PDB file of C-alpha atoms in Angstrom:
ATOM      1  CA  UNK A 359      47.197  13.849  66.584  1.00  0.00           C
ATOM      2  CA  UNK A 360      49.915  16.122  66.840  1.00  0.00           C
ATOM      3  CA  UNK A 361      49.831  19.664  65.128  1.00  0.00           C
ATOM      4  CA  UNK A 362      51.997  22.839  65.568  1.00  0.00           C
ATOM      5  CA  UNK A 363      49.311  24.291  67.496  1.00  0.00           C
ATOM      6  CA  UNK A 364      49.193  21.659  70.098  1.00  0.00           C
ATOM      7  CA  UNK A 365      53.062  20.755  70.644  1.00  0.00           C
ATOM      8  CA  UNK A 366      56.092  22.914  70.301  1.00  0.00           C
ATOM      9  CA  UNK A 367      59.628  22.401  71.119  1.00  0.00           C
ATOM     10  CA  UNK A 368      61.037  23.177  74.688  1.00  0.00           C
ATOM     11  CA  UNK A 369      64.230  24.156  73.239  1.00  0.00           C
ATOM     12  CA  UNK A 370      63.606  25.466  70.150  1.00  0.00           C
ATOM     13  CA  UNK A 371      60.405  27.633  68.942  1.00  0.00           C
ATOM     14  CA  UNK A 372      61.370  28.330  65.740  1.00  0.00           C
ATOM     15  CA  UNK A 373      61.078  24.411  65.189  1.00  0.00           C
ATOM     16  CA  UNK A 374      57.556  23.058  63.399  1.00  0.00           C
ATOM     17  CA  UNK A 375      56.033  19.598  63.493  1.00  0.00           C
ATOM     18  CA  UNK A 376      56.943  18.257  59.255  1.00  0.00           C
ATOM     19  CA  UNK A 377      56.829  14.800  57.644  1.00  0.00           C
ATOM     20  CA  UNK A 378      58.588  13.576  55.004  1.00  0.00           C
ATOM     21  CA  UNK A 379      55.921  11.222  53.308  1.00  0.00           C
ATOM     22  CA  UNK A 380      52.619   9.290  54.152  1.00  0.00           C
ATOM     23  CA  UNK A 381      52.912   7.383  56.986  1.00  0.00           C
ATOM     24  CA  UNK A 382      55.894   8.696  58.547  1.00  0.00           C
ATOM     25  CA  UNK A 383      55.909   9.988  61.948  1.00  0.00           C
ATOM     26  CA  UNK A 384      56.120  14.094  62.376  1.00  0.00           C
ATOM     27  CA  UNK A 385      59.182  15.458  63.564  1.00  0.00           C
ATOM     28  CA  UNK A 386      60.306  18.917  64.613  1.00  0.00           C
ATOM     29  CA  UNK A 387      62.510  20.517  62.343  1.00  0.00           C
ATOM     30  CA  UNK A 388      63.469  23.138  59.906  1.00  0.00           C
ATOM     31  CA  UNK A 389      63.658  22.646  55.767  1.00  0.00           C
ATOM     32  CA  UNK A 390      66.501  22.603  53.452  1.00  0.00           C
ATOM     33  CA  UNK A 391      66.348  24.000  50.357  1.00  0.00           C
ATOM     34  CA  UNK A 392      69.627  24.452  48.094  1.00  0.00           C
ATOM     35  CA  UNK A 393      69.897  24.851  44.262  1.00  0.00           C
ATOM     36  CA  UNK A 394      72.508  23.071  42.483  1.00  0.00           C
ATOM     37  CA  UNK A 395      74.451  24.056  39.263  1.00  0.00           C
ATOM     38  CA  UNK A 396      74.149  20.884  36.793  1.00  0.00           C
ATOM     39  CA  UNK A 397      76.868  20.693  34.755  1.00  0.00           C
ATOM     40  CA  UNK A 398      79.553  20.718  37.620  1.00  0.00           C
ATOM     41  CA  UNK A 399      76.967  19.883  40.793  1.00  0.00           C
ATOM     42  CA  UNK A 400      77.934  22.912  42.119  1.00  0.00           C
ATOM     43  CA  UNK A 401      75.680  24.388  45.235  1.00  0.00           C
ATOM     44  CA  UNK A 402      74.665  28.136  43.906  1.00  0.00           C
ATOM     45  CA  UNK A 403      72.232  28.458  47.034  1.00  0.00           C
ATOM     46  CA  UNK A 404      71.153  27.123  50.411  1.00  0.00           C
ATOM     47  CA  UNK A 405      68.377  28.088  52.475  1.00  0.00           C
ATOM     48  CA  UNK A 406      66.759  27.055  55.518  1.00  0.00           C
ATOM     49  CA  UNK A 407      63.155  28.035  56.333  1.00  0.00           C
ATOM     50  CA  UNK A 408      60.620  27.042  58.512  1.00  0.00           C
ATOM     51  CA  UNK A 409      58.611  24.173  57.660  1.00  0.00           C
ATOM     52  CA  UNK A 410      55.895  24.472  56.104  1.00  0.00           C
ATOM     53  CA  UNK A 411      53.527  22.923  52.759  1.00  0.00           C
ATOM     54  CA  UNK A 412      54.887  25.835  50.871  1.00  0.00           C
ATOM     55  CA  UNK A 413      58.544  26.201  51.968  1.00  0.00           C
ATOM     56  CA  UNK A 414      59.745  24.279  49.255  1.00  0.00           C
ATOM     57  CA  UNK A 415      58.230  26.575  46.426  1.00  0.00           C
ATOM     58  CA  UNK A 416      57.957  29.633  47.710  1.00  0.00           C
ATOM     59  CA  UNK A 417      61.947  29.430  48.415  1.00  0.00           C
ATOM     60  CA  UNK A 418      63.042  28.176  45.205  1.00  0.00           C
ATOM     61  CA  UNK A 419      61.029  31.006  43.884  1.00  0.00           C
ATOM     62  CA  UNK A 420      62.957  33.636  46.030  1.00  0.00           C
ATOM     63  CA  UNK A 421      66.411  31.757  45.081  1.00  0.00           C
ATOM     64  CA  UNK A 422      66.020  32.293  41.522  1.00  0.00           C
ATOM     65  CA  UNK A 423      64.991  36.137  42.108  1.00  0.00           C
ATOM     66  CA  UNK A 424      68.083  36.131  43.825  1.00  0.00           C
ATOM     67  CA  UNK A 425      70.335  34.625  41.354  1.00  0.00           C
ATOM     68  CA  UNK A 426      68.736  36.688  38.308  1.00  0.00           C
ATOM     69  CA  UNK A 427      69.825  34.608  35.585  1.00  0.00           C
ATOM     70  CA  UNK A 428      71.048  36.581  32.505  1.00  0.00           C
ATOM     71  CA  UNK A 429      69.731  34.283  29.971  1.00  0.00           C
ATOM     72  CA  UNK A 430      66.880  31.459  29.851  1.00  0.00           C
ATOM     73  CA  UNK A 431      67.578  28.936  32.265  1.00  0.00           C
ATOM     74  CA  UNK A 432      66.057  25.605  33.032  1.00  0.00           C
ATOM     75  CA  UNK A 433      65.259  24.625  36.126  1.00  0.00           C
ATOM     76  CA  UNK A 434      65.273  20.895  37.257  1.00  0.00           C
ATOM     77  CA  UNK A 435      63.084  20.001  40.480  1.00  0.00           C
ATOM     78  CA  UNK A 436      60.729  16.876  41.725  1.00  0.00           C
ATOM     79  CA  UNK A 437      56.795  16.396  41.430  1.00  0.00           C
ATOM     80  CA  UNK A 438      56.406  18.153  44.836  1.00  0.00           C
ATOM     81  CA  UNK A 439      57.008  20.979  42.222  1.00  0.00           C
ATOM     82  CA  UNK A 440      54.122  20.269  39.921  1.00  0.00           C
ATOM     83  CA  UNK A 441      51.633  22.968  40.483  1.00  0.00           C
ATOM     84  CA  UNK A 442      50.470  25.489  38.317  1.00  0.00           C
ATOM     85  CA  UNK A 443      51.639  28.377  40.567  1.00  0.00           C
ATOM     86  CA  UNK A 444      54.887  26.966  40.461  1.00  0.00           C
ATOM     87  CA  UNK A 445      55.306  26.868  36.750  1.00  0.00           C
ATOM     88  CA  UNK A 446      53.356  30.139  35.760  1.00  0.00           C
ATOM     89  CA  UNK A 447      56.222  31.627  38.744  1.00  0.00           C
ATOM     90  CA  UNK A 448      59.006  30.155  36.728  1.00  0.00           C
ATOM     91  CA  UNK A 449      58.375  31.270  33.313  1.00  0.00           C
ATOM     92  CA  UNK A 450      57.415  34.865  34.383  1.00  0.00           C
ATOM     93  CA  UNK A 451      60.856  35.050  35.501  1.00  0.00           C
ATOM     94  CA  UNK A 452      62.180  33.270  31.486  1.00  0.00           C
ATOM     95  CA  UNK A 453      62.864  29.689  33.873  1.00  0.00           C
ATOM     96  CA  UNK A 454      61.657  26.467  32.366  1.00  0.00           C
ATOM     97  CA  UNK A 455      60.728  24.452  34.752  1.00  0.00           C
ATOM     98  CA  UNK A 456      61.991  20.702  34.127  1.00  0.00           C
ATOM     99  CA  UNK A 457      59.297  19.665  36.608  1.00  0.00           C
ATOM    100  CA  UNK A 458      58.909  15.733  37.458  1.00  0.00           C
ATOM    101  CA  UNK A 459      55.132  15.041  36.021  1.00  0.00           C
ATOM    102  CA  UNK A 460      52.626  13.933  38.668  1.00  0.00           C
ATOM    103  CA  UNK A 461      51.547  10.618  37.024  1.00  0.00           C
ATOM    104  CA  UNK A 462      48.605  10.143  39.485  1.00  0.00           C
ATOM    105  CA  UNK A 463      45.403   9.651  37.320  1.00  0.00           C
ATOM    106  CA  UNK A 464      43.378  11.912  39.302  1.00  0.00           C
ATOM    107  CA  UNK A 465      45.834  14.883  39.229  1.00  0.00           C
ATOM    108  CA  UNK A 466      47.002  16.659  36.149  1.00  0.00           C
ATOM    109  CA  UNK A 467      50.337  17.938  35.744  1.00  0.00           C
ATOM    110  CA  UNK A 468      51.465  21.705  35.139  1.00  0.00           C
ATOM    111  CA  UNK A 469      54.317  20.306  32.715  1.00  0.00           C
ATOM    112  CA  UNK A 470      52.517  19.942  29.205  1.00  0.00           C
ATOM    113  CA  UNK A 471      54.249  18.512  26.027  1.00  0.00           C
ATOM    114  CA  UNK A 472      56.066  21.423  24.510  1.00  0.00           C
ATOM    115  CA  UNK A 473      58.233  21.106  27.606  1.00  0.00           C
ATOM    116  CA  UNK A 474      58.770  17.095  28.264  1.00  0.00           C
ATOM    117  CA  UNK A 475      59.451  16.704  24.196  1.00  0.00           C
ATOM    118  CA  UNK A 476      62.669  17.960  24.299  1.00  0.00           C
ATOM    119  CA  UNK A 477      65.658  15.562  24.895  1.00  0.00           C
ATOM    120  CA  UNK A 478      67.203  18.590  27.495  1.00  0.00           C
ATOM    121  CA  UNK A 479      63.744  17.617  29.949  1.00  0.00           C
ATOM    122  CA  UNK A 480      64.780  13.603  30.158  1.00  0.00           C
ATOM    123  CA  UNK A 481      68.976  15.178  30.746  1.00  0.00           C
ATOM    124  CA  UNK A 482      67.295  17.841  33.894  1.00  0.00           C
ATOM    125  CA  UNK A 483      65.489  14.806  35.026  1.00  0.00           C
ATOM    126  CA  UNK A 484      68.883  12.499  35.444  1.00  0.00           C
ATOM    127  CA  UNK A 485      70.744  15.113  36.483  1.00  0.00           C
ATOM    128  CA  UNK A 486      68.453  16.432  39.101  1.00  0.00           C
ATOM    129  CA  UNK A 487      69.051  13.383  41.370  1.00  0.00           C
ATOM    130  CA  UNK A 488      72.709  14.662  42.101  1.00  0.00           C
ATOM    131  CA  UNK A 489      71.290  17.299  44.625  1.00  0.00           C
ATOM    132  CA  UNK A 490      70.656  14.248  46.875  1.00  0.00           C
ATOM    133  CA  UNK A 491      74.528  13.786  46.998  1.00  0.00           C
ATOM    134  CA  UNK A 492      75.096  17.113  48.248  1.00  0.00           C
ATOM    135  CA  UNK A 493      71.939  16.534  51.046  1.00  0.00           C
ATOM    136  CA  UNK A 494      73.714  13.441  52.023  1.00  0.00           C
ATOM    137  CA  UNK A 495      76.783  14.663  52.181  1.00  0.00           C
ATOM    138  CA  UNK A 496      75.669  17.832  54.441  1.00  0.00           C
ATOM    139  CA  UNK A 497      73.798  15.378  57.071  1.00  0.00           C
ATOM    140  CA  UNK A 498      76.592  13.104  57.037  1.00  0.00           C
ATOM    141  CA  UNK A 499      79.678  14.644  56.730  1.00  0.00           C
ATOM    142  CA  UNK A 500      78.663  18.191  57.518  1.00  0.00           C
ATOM    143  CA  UNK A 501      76.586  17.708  60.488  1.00  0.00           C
ATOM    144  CA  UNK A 502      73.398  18.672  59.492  1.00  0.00           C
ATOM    145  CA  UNK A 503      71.327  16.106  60.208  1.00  0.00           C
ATOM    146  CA  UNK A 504      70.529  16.860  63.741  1.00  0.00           C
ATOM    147  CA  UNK A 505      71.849  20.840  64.230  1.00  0.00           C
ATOM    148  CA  UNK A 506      72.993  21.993  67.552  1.00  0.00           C
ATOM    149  CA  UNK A 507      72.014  25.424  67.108  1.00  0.00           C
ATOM    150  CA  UNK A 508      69.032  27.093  67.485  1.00  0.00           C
ATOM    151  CA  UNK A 509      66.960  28.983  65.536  1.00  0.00           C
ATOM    152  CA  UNK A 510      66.966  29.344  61.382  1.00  0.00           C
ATOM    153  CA  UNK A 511      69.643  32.368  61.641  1.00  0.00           C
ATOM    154  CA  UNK A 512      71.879  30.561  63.127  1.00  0.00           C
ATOM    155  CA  UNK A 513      71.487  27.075  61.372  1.00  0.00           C
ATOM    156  CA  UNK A 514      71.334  28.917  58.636  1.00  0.00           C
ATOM    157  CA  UNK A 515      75.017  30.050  58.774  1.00  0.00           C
ATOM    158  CA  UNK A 516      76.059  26.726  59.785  1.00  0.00           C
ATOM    159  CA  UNK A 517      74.580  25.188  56.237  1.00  0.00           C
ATOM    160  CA  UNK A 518      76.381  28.243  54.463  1.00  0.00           C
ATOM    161  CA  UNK A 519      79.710  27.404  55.910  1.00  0.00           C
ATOM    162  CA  UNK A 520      79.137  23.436  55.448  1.00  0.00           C
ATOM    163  CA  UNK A 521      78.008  24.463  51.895  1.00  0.00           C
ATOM    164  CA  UNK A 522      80.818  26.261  51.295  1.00  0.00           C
ATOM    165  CA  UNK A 523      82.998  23.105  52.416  1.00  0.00           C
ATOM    166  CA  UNK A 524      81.441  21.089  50.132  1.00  0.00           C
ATOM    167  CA  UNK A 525      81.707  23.434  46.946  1.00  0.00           C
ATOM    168  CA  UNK A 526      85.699  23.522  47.731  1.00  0.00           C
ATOM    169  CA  UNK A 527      85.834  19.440  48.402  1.00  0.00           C
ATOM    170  CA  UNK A 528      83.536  19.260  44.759  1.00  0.00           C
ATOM    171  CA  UNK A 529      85.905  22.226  43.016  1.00  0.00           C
ATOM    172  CA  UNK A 530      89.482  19.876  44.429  1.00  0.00           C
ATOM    173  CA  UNK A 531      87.709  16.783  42.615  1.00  0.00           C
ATOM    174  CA  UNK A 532      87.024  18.614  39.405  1.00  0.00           C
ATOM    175  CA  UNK A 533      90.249  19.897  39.121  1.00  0.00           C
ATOM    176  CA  UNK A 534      91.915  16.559  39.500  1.00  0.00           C
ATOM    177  CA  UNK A 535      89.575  15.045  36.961  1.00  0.00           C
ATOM    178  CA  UNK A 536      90.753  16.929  34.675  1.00  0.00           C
ATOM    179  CA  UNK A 537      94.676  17.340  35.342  1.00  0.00           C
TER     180      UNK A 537
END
């Protein structure tokens, strides 16, 4: 069994043991976290953080405390979301969290009815898929699937700049759409 405590990477120690799912195989590496726009699939934010249970949370979180929104906002994410920390953190900050339900019948979910009634819930839930273009697009085209740098500083400014390729490449394609 291999555990952060037991094996560490030669070359770099910022690097933690993560999986993506049950049964896969634990690899070192950093997370990814960005937050999209959904109208125009925009990138507003990308972080990198070490990996961790939490990472995923606690950084979307800190994104939306940086972005201070102006007005009520909805916020669409995946059931790794669900938790009741998660939500409460969202609408303390006026964020409704268009949270994928956990539908496993020994787990309830934090998202009750007065949010997943609403016809603008099923539109976050479609639309939330398109940040998997822009993660596919940054480990293929962008080089981030395997980093050559080390440390999160410093892959962190490499996802900034290959974000900010992307949001020109995704603002060109708008604008021709609609010349």
């Amino acid at each position: 069994q291999r555990t952060n405590q037991t094996h560490s990477s030669k070359t770099d120690a910022e690097a933690r043991l993560m999986r993506k799912g049950r049964g896969k195989e634990a690899k070192l590496s950093f997370s990814g976290h960005a937050l999209m726009e959904n109208r125009h699939g925009l990138l507003l934010d990308m972080q990198i953080t070490e990996a961790n249970g939490t990472a995923e949370r606690e950084t979307a979180v800190a994104m939306i405390d940086r972005l201070r929104p102006q007005r009520r906002v909805t916020l669409g994410a995946d059931r790794g979301y669900d938790t009741r920390a998660f939500v409460a953190n969202c609408r303390e900050r006026d964020v409704t969290p268009h949270v994928a339900q956990h539908q496993h019948h020994r787990r309830r979910s934090a998202i009750d009815r007065r949010t997943t009634c609403h016809s603008g819930y099923a539109a976050s839930q479609r639309v939330r898929k398109r940040i998997e273009a822009i993660f596919g697009w940054m480990k293929t085209v962008g080089g981030l699937r395997r980093t050559r740098f080390l440390g999160i500083r410093r892959t962190q400014l490499a996802a900034h700049i290959v974000g900010a390729a992307y949001n020109l490449l995704r603002i060109a394609k708008l604008i021709r759409s609609t010349c």
